[in-house]
Coordinates of N, CA, C and O in Angstrom, one line a residue:
C313 N 10.2 -20.8 -1.0 CA 11.5 -21.1 -1.5 C 11.5 -22.6 -2.4 O 12.3 -22.7 -3.5
L314 N 10.8 -23.4 -1.9 CA 10.7 -24.8 -2.4 C 10.0 -24.8 -3.9 O 10.2 -25.3 -4.7
V315 N 9.0 -24.1 -3.8 CA 8.0 -23.5 -5.0 C 8.9 -23.1 -6.0 O 9.0 -23.6 -7.2
V316 N 9.8 -22.2 -5.8 CA 10.6 -21.5 -6.7 C 11.7 -22.5 -7.2 O 11.8 -22.5 -8.6
L317 N 12.2 -23.4 -6.4 CA 13.5 -24.2 -7.0 C 12.5 -25.2 -7.9 O 13.0 -25.6 -9.0
V318 N 11.2 -25.8 -7.7 CA 10.5 -26.7 -8.3 C 10.3 -25.8 -9.6 O 10.3 -26.5 -10.9
Q319 N 9.8 -24.7 -9.7 CA 9.3 -23.9 -10.9 C 10.7 -23.6 -11.7 O 10.7 -24.1 -13.1
L320 N 11.7 -23.4 -11.1 CA 13.0 -23.2 -11.9 C 13.4 -24.7 -12.5 O 14.0 -24.9 -13.7
G321 N 13.2 -25.9 -11.9 CA 13.6 -27.2 -12.3 C 12.6 -27.5 -13.6 O 13.4 -27.8 -14.6
V322 N 11.4 -27.2 -13.3 CA 10.5 -27.4 -14.4 C 10.9 -26.4 -15.7 O 11.2 -27.0 -16.8
A323 N 11.2 -25.1 -15.6 CA 11.7 -24.4 -16.6 C 12.9 -24.7 -17.3 O 13.2 -24.8 -18.4
F324 N 13.9 -25.2 -16.3 CA 15.1 -25.7 -17.0 C 15.0 -26.9 -17.6 O 15.6 -27.4 -18.9
S325 N 14.1 -27.9 -17.4 CA 13.9 -29.3 -18.3 C 13.2 -28.7 -19.5 O 13.5 -29.5 -20.6
I326 N 12.4 -27.5 -19.7 CA 11.7 -27.2 -20.7 C 12.7 -26.7 -21.7 O 13.0 -26.8 -22.8
S327 N 13.5 -25.5 -21.1 CA 14.5 -24.9 -21.9 C 15.5 -24.4 -21.1 O 15.2 -22.9 -20.5
P328 N 16.8 -25.1 -21.0 CA 17.7 -24.3 -20.0 C 18.3 -23.0 -20.5 O 18.5 -22.0 -19.8
P329 N 18.3 -22.7 -22.1 CA 19.1 -21.3 -22.4 C 18.0 -20.3 -22.1 O 18.3 -19.1 -21.4
M330 N 16.8 -20.6 -22.1 CA 15.7 -19.3 -22.0 C 15.5 -19.3 -20.3 O 15.2 -18.1 -19.9
T331 N 15.7 -20.4 -19.6 CA 15.4 -20.1 -18.3 C 16.7 -19.3 -17.7 O 16.7 -18.3 -16.7
A332 N 18.0 -19.5 -18.2 CA 19.1 -18.9 -17.7 C 19.1 -17.6 -18.2 O 19.3 -16.6 -17.4
A333 N 18.4 -17.0 -19.5 CA 18.0 -15.6 -19.9 C 17.2 -15.0 -18.7 O 17.5 -13.9 -18.4
A334 N 16.0 -15.9 -18.5 CA 15.1 -15.2 -17.5 C 16.0 -15.0 -16.3 O 15.6 -13.7 -15.7
I335 N 16.8 -15.8 -16.0 CA 17.2 -15.7 -14.4 C 18.3 -14.4 -14.6 O 18.3 -13.5 -13.6
V336 N 19.0 -14.1 -15.5 CA 20.0 -13.1 -15.9 C 19.0 -11.9 -15.9 O 19.4 -10.7 -15.4
C337 N 18.0 -12.0 -16.6 CA 17.2 -10.8 -16.7 C 16.7 -10.2 -15.4 O 16.7 -8.8 -15.1
G338 N 16.2 -11.1 -14.3 CA 15.8 -10.8 -13.0 C 17.2 -10.2 -12.3 O 16.8 -9.3 -11.6
G339 N 18.1 -10.8 -12.4 CA 19.5 -10.1 -11.7 C 19.4 -8.8 -12.3 O 20.1 -8.1 -11.4
C340 N 19.5 -8.9 -13.7 CA 20.0 -7.4 -14.2 C 19.0 -6.2 -13.6 O 19.2 -5.1 -13.3
L341 N 17.6 -6.7 -13.6 CA 16.6 -5.6 -12.8 C 17.1 -5.3 -11.3 O 17.1 -4.0 -11.0
L342 N 17.5 -6.3 -10.8 CA 18.0 -6.0 -9.2 C 19.2 -5.2 -9.4 O 19.1 -4.2 -8.6
L343 N 20.1 -5.3 -10.2 CA 21.3 -4.5 -10.4 C 20.9 -3.2 -10.8 O 21.5 -1.9 -10.2
I344 N 19.9 -3.1 -11.6 CA 19.7 -1.6 -12.2 C 18.9 -0.8 -11.0 O 19.1 0.4 -11.0
M345 N 18.5 -1.5 -10.0 CA 17.7 -0.8 -9.1 C 18.7 -0.3 -7.8 O 18.3 0.3 -6.9
R346 N 20.0 -1.0 -8.0 CA 20.9 -0.3 -7.1 C 21.1 0.8 -6.6 O 21.1 1.3 -5.5
P347 N 21.1 1.9 -7.4 CA 21.0 3.2 -7.1 C 20.2 3.8 -5.9 O 20.3 4.6 -5.1
Y348 N 18.8 3.0 -6.1 CA 17.6 3.2 -5.3 C 18.0 2.8 -3.9 O 17.5 3.3 -3.0
N349 N 18.9 1.7 -4.0 CA 19.1 1.2 -2.4 C 19.9 2.2 -1.6 O 19.5 2.4 -0.5
L350 N 20.8 3.0 -2.1 CA 21.6 4.0 -1.6 C 20.6 5.1 -1.0 O 20.7 5.8 -0.1
R351 N 19.5 5.5 -2.0 CA 18.7 6.6 -1.6 C 17.9 6.1 -0.5 O 17.6 7.0 0.2
V352 N 17.4 4.9 -0.3 CA 16.7 4.3 0.7 C 17.3 4.4 2.0 O 16.9 4.6 2.9
Q353 N 18.8 4.1 1.8 CA 19.4 4.0 3.1 C 19.7 5.6 3.5 O 19.5 5.6 4.7
Q354 N 20.0 6.3 2.7 CA 20.1 7.7 3.0 C 18.9 8.3 3.6 O 18.8 9.0 4.7
S355 N 17.5 7.9 3.0 CA 16.5 8.4 3.7 C 16.2 7.7 5.1 O 15.7 8.4 6.2
G356 N 16.7 6.5 5.4 CA 16.5 5.9 6.7 C 17.4 6.7 7.5 O 16.9 7.0 8.9
K357 N 18.4 7.0 7.2 CA 19.5 7.9 8.1 C 18.9 9.3 8.4 O 18.7 9.8 9.4
A358 N 18.3 9.9 7.1 CA 17.6 11.2 7.6 C 16.5 11.2 8.5 O 16.2 11.9 9.4
L359 N 15.6 10.1 8.1 CA 14.7 9.6 9.3 C 15.1 9.6 10.6 O 14.2 10.3 11.7
R360 N 15.9 8.7 10.8 CA 16.9 8.5 12.0 C 17.0 9.8 12.8 O 16.6 10.1 13.9
N361 N 17.8 10.7 12.0 CA 18.2 12.0 12.6 C 17.2 13.0 13.1 O 17.2 13.7 14.1
S362 N 16.1 12.8 12.1 CA 14.9 13.7 12.4 C 14.2 13.3 13.7 O 13.7 14.1 14.4
T363 N 14.2 12.2 13.7 CA 13.4 11.5 14.9 C 14.1 11.8 16.0 O 13.5 12.1 17.1
N364 N 15.4 11.5 16.1 CA 16.4 11.8 17.1 C 16.3 13.4 17.5 O 16.1 13.6 18.9
S365 N 16.0 14.4 16.7 CA 16.1 15.6 17.1 C 14.5 15.8 17.6 O 14.7 16.8 18.6
M366 N 13.7 15.2 17.2 CA 12.3 15.6 17.8 C 12.3 15.0 19.2 O 11.7 15.6 20.1
Y367 N 12.8 13.8 19.5 CA 12.9 13.3 20.8 C 13.4 14.1 21.7 O 13.3 14.3 22.7
A368 N 14.9 14.7 21.2 CA 15.7 15.7 22.0 C 14.8 16.9 22.4 O 15.0 17.5 23.6
S369 N 14.2 17.3 21.5 CA 13.3 18.6 21.6 C 12.2 18.3 22.7 O 11.9 19.1 23.5
I370 N 11.6 17.2 22.6 CA 10.7 16.8 23.7 C 11.3 16.7 24.9 O 10.6 17.1 25.8
M371 N 12.2 16.0 24.9 CA 12.9 15.8 26.3 C 13.6 17.1 26.9 O 13.2 17.3 28.0
E372 N 13.9 17.8 26.2 CA 14.2 19.3 26.6 C 13.1 20.0 27.1 O 13.2 20.7 28.2
F373 N 12.0 20.0 26.3 CA 10.9 20.8 26.7 C 10.3 20.1 28.0 O 9.9 20.8 28.9
M374 N 10.2 18.7 28.1 CA 9.8 18.2 29.4 C 10.5 18.5 30.4 O 10.0 18.7 31.7
A375 N 12.0 18.5 30.3 CA 13.0 18.8 31.4 C 12.7 20.3 32.1 O 12.7 20.7 33.3
G376 N 12.5 21.1 30.9 CA 12.3 22.7 31.5 C 11.1 23.2 31.3 O 10.9 24.6 31.0
M377 N 9.9 22.4 31.6 CA 8.5 22.8 31.3 C 8.4 24.1 32.2 O 7.7 25.1 31.5
Q378 N 8.5 23.9 33.4 CA 8.2 24.9 34.4 C 9.3 26.2 34.2 O 8.6 27.4 34.2
V379 N 10.4 26.0 33.8 CA 11.2 27.3 33.3 C 10.6 27.9 32.1 O 10.5 29.2 31.9
A380 N 10.4 27.3 31.1 CA 9.7 27.6 29.7 C 8.4 28.3 29.9 O 8.2 29.4 29.6
K381 N 7.6 27.9 30.9 CA 6.2 28.6 31.0 C 6.7 30.0 31.6 O 6.1 31.0 31.5
S382 N 7.6 30.0 32.7 CA 8.2 31.2 33.4 C 8.5 32.2 32.5 O 8.4 33.4 32.8
Y383 N 9.4 31.9 31.5 CA 9.8 32.7 30.8 C 9.2 32.9 29.5 O 9.4 33.7 28.3
G384 N 8.0 32.2 29.1 CA 7.2 32.5 28.1 C 7.7 32.1 26.8 O 7.5 32.5 25.6
V385 N 8.6 30.8 26.6 CA 9.3 30.3 25.7 C 8.5 29.1 25.2 O 9.2 28.3 24.4
E386 N 7.3 29.0 25.6 CA 6.7 27.7 25.1 C 6.4 27.6 23.8 O 6.4 26.5 23.1
Q387 N 6.2 28.9 23.0 CA 6.0 28.8 21.7 C 7.1 28.5 20.9 O 7.1 27.7 19.9
T388 N 8.5 28.9 21.4 CA 9.5 28.4 20.6 C 9.7 26.9 20.5 O 10.1 26.3 19.6
H389 N 9.3 26.2 21.7 CA 9.4 24.6 21.8 C 8.5 24.1 21.0 O 8.7 23.1 20.2
L390 N 7.3 24.7 20.8 CA 6.1 24.2 19.9 C 6.5 24.5 18.4 O 6.4 23.4 17.7
E391 N 7.5 25.3 18.2 CA 7.9 25.5 16.7 C 9.0 24.5 16.5 O 9.0 24.0 15.3
I392 N 9.7 24.2 17.2 CA 10.8 23.3 17.1 C 10.1 21.9 16.9 O 10.7 21.1 16.1
F393 N 9.0 21.7 17.7 CA 8.4 20.5 17.4 C 7.8 20.4 16.1 O 7.9 19.2 15.6
R394 N 7.0 21.3 15.8 CA 6.5 21.4 14.5 C 7.5 21.2 13.3 O 7.3 20.4 12.3
K395 N 8.6 21.8 13.5 CA 9.5 21.7 12.5 C 10.1 20.4 12.3 O 10.4 19.9 11.3
N396 N 10.4 19.7 13.5 CA 10.8 18.3 13.6 C 9.8 17.4 12.9 O 10.3 16.4 12.2
S397 N 8.6 17.5 13.4 CA 7.4 16.6 12.7 C 7.4 16.8 11.5 O 7.1 15.9 10.7
T398 N 7.5 18.0 10.8 CA 7.5 18.1 9.3 C 8.5 17.5 8.5 O 8.7 16.9 7.5
E399 N 9.9 17.5 9.4 CA 10.9 17.1 8.7 C 10.8 15.4 8.7 O 11.1 14.8 7.6
I400 N 10.3 15.0 9.5 CA 10.0 13.5 9.7 C 9.0 13.1 8.6 O 9.0 12.2 7.9
Q401 N 7.8 13.9 8.3 CA 6.6 13.7 7.4 C 7.6 13.7 6.1 O 7.3 12.9 5.3
K402 N 8.4 14.7 5.7 CA 9.0 14.8 4.5 C 9.9 13.7 4.2 O 10.0 13.0 3.0
Q403 N 10.6 13.1 5.2 CA 11.4 12.0 5.0 C 10.6 10.4 4.7 O 10.9 9.6 3.9
L404 N 9.4 10.5 5.5 CA 8.5 9.3 5.2 C 7.8 9.5 3.7 O 7.7 8.4 3.0
V405 N 7.6 10.6 3.3 CA 7.2 10.8 1.8 C 8.2 10.7 0.8 O 8.1 9.9 0.0
R406 N 9.4 11.0 1.1 CA 10.7 10.7 0.3 C 10.7 9.2 0.3 O 11.0 8.6 -0.8
F407 N 10.7 8.5 1.3 CA 10.8 7.1 1.3 C 9.9 6.4 0.5 O 10.1 5.7 -0.7
T408 N 8.4 6.9 0.5 CA 7.4 6.3 -0.3 C 7.6 6.5 -1.8 O 7.3 5.9 -2.3
R409 N 8.1 7.7 -2.1 CA 8.2 8.2 -3.4 C 9.4 7.3 -4.0 O 9.2 6.6 -5.2
I410 N 10.3 6.8 -3.4 CA 11.3 6.2 -3.8 C 11.0 4.7 -4.0 O 11.2 3.9 -5.0
I411 N 10.2 4.4 -3.0 CA 9.6 2.7 -3.1 C 8.7 2.9 -4.4 O 8.7 1.7 -5.1
S412 N 7.8 3.7 -4.7 CA 7.0 3.8 -5.7 C 7.5 3.9 -6.9 O 7.3 3.0 -8.0
K413 N 8.8 4.8 -7.1 CA 9.5 4.9 -8.2 C 10.2 3.4 -8.6 O 10.2 3.0 -9.9
T414 N 10.8 2.8 -7.7 CA 11.4 1.6 -7.8 C 10.4 0.5 -8.3 O 10.6 -0.3 -9.4
G415 N 9.1 0.5 -7.9 CA 8.0 -0.4 -8.2 C 7.8 -0.2 -9.5 O 7.9 -1.2 -10.3
M416 N 7.6 0.9 -10.0 CA 7.4 1.5 -11.5 C 8.2 1.1 -12.5 O 8.2 0.2 -13.3
Y417 N 9.7 1.1 -12.0 CA 10.6 0.9 -13.0 C 11.0 -0.6 -13.0 O 11.4 -1.3 -14.1
F418 N 10.6 -1.3 -11.9 CA 10.6 -2.8 -12.0 C 9.8 -3.3 -12.8 O 10.0 -4.3 -13.6
Q419 N 8.3 -2.7 -12.6 CA 7.2 -3.3 -13.6 C 7.4 -3.0 -15.2 O 7.4 -3.8 -15.8
I420 N 8.1 -1.8 -15.3 CA 8.5 -1.7 -16.7 C 9.6 -2.6 -17.3 O 9.6 -3.1 -18.4
G421 N 10.6 -2.6 -16.3 CA 11.6 -3.7 -16.7 C 11.0 -5.2 -16.9 O 11.7 -5.7 -17.9
T422 N 10.3 -5.4 -16.0 CA 9.5 -6.7 -16.1 C 8.7 -7.1 -17.4 O 8.8 -7.9 -18.0
A423 N 8.1 -5.9 -18.0 CA 7.3 -6.0 -19.1 C 8.3 -6.1 -20.3 O 8.0 -6.8 -21.2
V424 N 9.2 -5.3 -20.3 CA 10.4 -5.4 -21.2 C 11.0 -6.7 -21.4 O 11.4 -7.4 -22.3
A425 N 11.4 -7.2 -20.2 CA 12.1 -8.5 -20.0 C 11.0 -9.7 -20.7 O 11.5 -10.4 -21.2
I426 N 9.9 -9.5 -20.3 CA 9.1 -10.7 -20.9 C 8.8 -10.6 -22.3 O 8.6 -11.5 -22.9
G427 N 8.6 -9.3 -22.8 CA 8.6 -9.0 -24.2 C 10.0 -9.7 -24.9 O 9.8 -10.4 -26.1
A428 N 11.2 -9.2 -24.6 CA 12.3 -9.8 -25.0 C 12.3 -11.4 -24.8 O 12.8 -11.9 -25.7
F429 N 11.9 -11.9 -23.7 CA 11.8 -13.4 -23.6 C 11.1 -14.0 -24.6 O 11.4 -14.9 -25.2
L430 N 9.6 -13.5 -24.7 CA 9.0 -14.1 -25.7 C 9.5 -13.9 -27.1 O 9.5 -15.0 -28.1
W431 N 10.1 -12.7 -27.6 CA 10.6 -12.8 -28.8 C 11.7 -13.8 -29.2 O 11.9 -14.4 -30.1
G432 N 12.8 -13.9 -28.0 CA 13.8 -14.9 -28.0 C 13.3 -16.2 -28.0 O 13.9 -17.0 -28.8
A433 N 12.3 -16.2 -27.3 CA 11.8 -18.0 -27.4 C 11.0 -18.3 -28.6 O 11.3 -19.4 -29.2
V434 N 10.5 -17.4 -29.3 CA 10.0 -17.7 -30.8 C 10.9 -17.6 -31.9 O 11.0 -18.5 -32.6
E435 N 11.7 -16.5 -31.9 CA 12.6 -16.3 -33.0 C 14.0 -16.9 -32.7 O 14.7 -17.4 -33.9
I436 N 14.5 -17.1 -31.6 CA 15.9 -17.6 -31.3 C 15.6 -19.2 -31.1 O 16.3 -19.8 -31.6
A437 N 14.9 -19.4 -30.1 CA 14.7 -20.8 -29.6 C 13.8 -21.8 -30.3 O 13.8 -22.9 -30.1
H438 N 13.0 -21.1 -31.0 CA 12.0 -21.7 -31.7 C 11.1 -22.7 -30.9 O 10.9 -23.9 -31.1
L439 N 10.7 -22.2 -29.6 CA 9.9 -23.1 -28.7 C 8.5 -23.5 -29.1 O 7.9 -22.4 -29.9
A440 N 8.0 -24.5 -28.9 CA 6.6 -24.7 -29.4 C 5.7 -24.0 -28.3 O 6.1 -23.7 -27.4
A441 N 4.5 -23.7 -29.0 CA 3.6 -22.9 -27.9 C 3.3 -23.5 -26.8 O 3.1 -22.6 -25.7
E442 N 3.0 -24.7 -26.5 CA 2.9 -25.4 -25.2 C 3.9 -25.1 -24.3 O 3.8 -24.6 -23.1
R443 N 5.2 -25.3 -24.7 CA 6.5 -25.0 -23.9 C 6.5 -23.7 -23.6 O 6.8 -23.2 -22.5
L444 N 6.4 -22.7 -24.5 CA 6.3 -21.3 -24.2 C 5.3 -20.8 -23.1 O 5.6 -20.0 -22.4
L445 N 4.1 -21.1 -23.3 CA 3.2 -21.0 -22.4 C 3.5 -21.4 -21.1 O 3.3 -20.5 -20.1
V446 N 4.0 -22.5 -21.0 CA 4.6 -22.9 -19.7 C 5.5 -22.2 -18.9 O 5.5 -21.7 -17.7
L447 N 6.4 -22.0 -20.0 CA 7.8 -20.8 -19.2 C 7.2 -19.5 -19.0 O 7.7 -18.9 -18.1
V448 N 6.1 -19.1 -19.9 CA 5.9 -17.6 -19.4 C 5.1 -17.7 -18.1 O 5.1 -16.9 -17.3
F449 N 4.1 -18.7 -18.3 CA 3.5 -18.8 -16.6 C 4.6 -19.0 -15.5 O 4.4 -18.1 -14.6
I450 N 5.5 -19.7 -15.7 CA 6.3 -19.9 -14.6 C 7.2 -18.7 -14.2 O 7.3 -18.0 -13.0
F451 N 7.7 -17.9 -15.3 CA 8.4 -16.5 -15.1 C 7.5 -15.4 -14.8 O 8.0 -14.7 -13.9
S452 N 6.4 -15.5 -15.4 CA 5.3 -14.5 -14.6 C 5.1 -14.6 -13.2 O 4.8 -13.8 -12.4
R453 N 5.2 -15.9 -12.6 CA 5.2 -16.1 -11.1 C 6.6 -15.9 -10.3 O 6.3 -15.5 -9.2
L454 N 7.7 -15.8 -11.1 CA 8.9 -15.6 -10.4 C 9.4 -14.3 -10.3 O 9.7 -13.8 -9.4
L455 N 9.2 -13.6 -11.6 CA 9.5 -12.2 -11.5 C 8.8 -11.2 -10.3 O 9.6 -10.4 -9.6
P456 N 7.6 -11.6 -9.7 CA 7.0 -10.6 -8.7 C 8.1 -10.9 -7.5 O 8.0 -10.3 -6.6
R457 N 8.6 -12.3 -7.2 CA 9.5 -12.6 -6.1 C 10.6 -11.8 -6.3 O 11.1 -11.5 -5.2
F458 N 11.2 -11.5 -7.1 CA 12.4 -10.5 -7.4 C 12.0 -9.2 -6.7 O 12.8 -8.7 -6.3
R459 N 10.7 -8.8 -7.2 CA 10.4 -7.5 -6.7 C 10.1 -7.7 -5.3 O 10.3 -6.6 -4.6
Q460 N 9.6 -8.6 -4.8 CA 9.5 -8.7 -3.3 C 10.8 -8.7 -2.6 O 11.0 -8.2 -1.3
M461 N 11.7 -9.4 -3.2 CA 13.1 -9.4 -2.8 C 13.7 -7.9 -2.6 O 14.2 -7.3 -1.5
Q462 N 13.4 -7.3 -3.6 CA 14.0 -5.8 -3.6 C 13.2 -4.9 -2.6 O 13.8 -4.1 -1.9
Q463 N 11.8 -5.1 -2.3 CA 11.2 -4.5 -1.3 C 11.7 -4.7 -0.1 O 11.9 -3.7 0.7
S464 N 11.7 -6.1 0.4 CA 12.4 -6.4 1.7 C 13.7 -5.8 1.9 O 13.9 -5.3 3.0
Y465 N 14.6 -5.7 0.8 CA 15.9 -5.2 1.1 C 15.6 -3.7 1.3 O 16.5 -3.3 1.9
H466 N 14.9 -2.9 0.7 CA 14.8 -1.6 0.8 C 14.1 -1.4 2.2 O 14.6 -0.5 2.8
Q467 N 13.3 -2.3 2.8 CA 12.9 -2.0 4.1 C 13.7 -2.1 5.2 O 14.0 -1.4 6.1
I468 N 15.0 -3.2 4.8 CA 16.0 -3.5 5.8 C 16.9 -2.3 5.8 O 17.2 -1.9 6.6
L469 N 17.4 -1.8 4.5 CA 18.1 -0.7 4.3 C 17.6 0.6 5.0 O 18.3 1.2 5.9
H470 N 16.2 0.8 5.0 CA 15.6 2.0 5.4 C 15.7 1.9 7.1 O 15.6 2.8 7.8
T471 N 15.2 0.6 7.5 CA 15.2 0.7 9.1 C 16.7 0.3 9.8 O 16.7 0.5 10.8
L472 N 17.8 -0.1 9.0 CA 19.0 -0.4 9.5 C 19.6 0.9 10.2 O 20.1 0.6 11.4
P473 N 19.5 2.0 9.9 CA 20.1 3.1 10.6 C 19.4 3.2 12.0 O 20.3 3.5 13.0
A474 N 18.3 3.2 12.2 CA 17.5 3.2 13.2 C 18.1 2.0 14.4 O 18.1 2.3 15.5
F475 N 18.0 0.9 13.6 CA 18.5 -0.3 14.4 C 19.9 -0.2 15.0 O 20.3 -0.6 16.2
E476 N 20.8 0.5 14.2 CA 22.2 0.7 14.5 C 22.2 1.8 15.7 O 22.9 1.4 16.5
A477 N 21.5 2.5 15.5 CA 21.3 3.6 16.7 C 21.1 2.9 18.2 O 21.4 3.4 19.1
A478 N 19.9 2.4 17.9 CA 19.3 1.7 19.0 C 20.4 0.6 19.7 O 20.5 0.4 20.8
S479 N 21.1 0.1 18.9 CA 22.3 -0.9 19.4 C 23.4 -0.3 19.9 O 23.8 -0.6 21.1
V480 N 23.8 0.8 19.4 CA 24.7 1.7 20.1 C 24.1 2.3 21.6 O 25.1 2.2 22.3
M481 N 23.1 2.7 21.3 CA 22.3 3.2 22.6 C 22.2 2.0 23.7 O 22.7 2.4 24.8
Q482 N 22.0 0.9 23.1 CA 21.7 -0.2 24.4 C 23.3 -0.4 24.8 O 23.6 -0.7 26.1
M483 N 24.4 -0.5 23.9 CA 25.7 -0.9 24.3 C 26.2 0.1 25.2 O 26.9 -0.2 26.6
Q484 N 25.9 1.5 25.2 CA 26.2 2.4 26.2 C 25.5 2.4 27.2 O 26.2 2.7 28.3
L485 N 24.3 2.1 27.4 CA 23.5 1.9 28.5 C 24.1 0.5 29.3 O 24.1 0.9 30.5
E486 N 24.5 -0.2 28.6 CA 24.9 -1.6 29.4 C 26.4 -1.1 30.0 O 26.7 -1.6 30.9
Q487 N 27.3 -0.5 29.3 CA 28.5 0.0 29.8 C 28.5 1.1 31.0 O 29.1 1.0 31.9
D488 N 27.4 1.9 31.0 CA 27.1 2.8 31.9 C 26.4 2.4 33.2 O 26.2 3.0 34.2
Q489 N 26.1 1.1 33.1 CA 25.0 0.6 34.0 C 25.9 0.4 35.4 O 27.0 -0.1 35.2
E490 N 25.5 0.8 36.5 CA 26.1 0.7 37.9 C 25.9 -0.8 38.3 O 24.6 -1.4 38.1
S491 N 26.7 -1.4 38.7 CA 26.7 -2.8 39.4 C 26.1 -2.5 40.7 O 26.3 -1.7 41.3
P492 N 25.1 -3.4 41.1 CA 24.3 -3.3 42.5 C 25.5 -3.6 43.5 O 26.1 -4.3 43.5
P493 N 25.1 -2.7 44.8 CA 26.1 -3.1 45.7 C 25.9 -4.4 46.2 O 24.8 -4.9 46.3
T494 N 27.3 -5.0 46.8 CA 26.9 -6.1 47.5 C 26.9 -5.9 48.9 O 27.8 -4.9 49.5
I495 N 26.2 -6.5 49.7 CA 25.9 -6.4 51.1 C 26.4 -7.8 51.8 O 25.8 -8.9 51.5
G496 N 27.2 -7.8 52.7 CA 27.6 -8.8 53.3 C 26.8 -9.2 54.5 O 26.5 -8.0 55.3
Y497 N 26.6 -10.1 54.7 CA 25.8 -10.6 55.9 C 26.7 -11.7 56.9 O 26.3 -12.7 57.5
N498 N 28.0 -11.2 57.0 CA 28.8 -12.0 58.0 C 28.5 -11.9 59.5 O 28.3 -10.8 60.1
G499 N 28.6 -13.1 60.0 CA 28.2 -13.1 61.6 C 26.7 -12.9 61.9 O 26.3 -12.6 63.0
V500 N 25.6 -13.0 61.1 CA 24.5 -12.7 61.1 C 23.6 -14.1 61.3 O 23.7 -14.9 60.2
S501 N 22.9 -14.5 62.3 CA 22.5 -15.6 62.2 C 21.0 -15.6 62.1 O 20.3 -14.8 61.9

């Protein structure tokens, strides 16, 4: 974080308008990626639901294993488990595709932004070559940080539904917890 602030300080000292333009470009790239945030969150919810379904079928099978064997419905439980496993796999592949698309679009947007930045620095701001090289170096180091922020945010959005479900379960367990009986030892020496 300190390195980023120092780099921004140097960039502002070289060309405040170009630095502001680069920051705006980075912010715009993050805003353009917002629709993918919703998809990532939906993917996390779907994965949580699929995982819950698989755990429920495992618990049901384990609880009724003897009954399932005696009635010969083991194959039914196995098919349910396979279906749930396939659904989890699909959700993980979907999440990976979303992350890959976001990365690709972000890289394309970064290339366009750097091109526009170079054009603006040369044609509009008339920056000297050495100043331009320093700014390009700084911004080429800062733009990946925007991408890292986006990826971190996607990871949080993807795991948030599972965290929320675990928190709700923990609260329910704490509410349902029985208090230990108190035993009095009056008159015992």
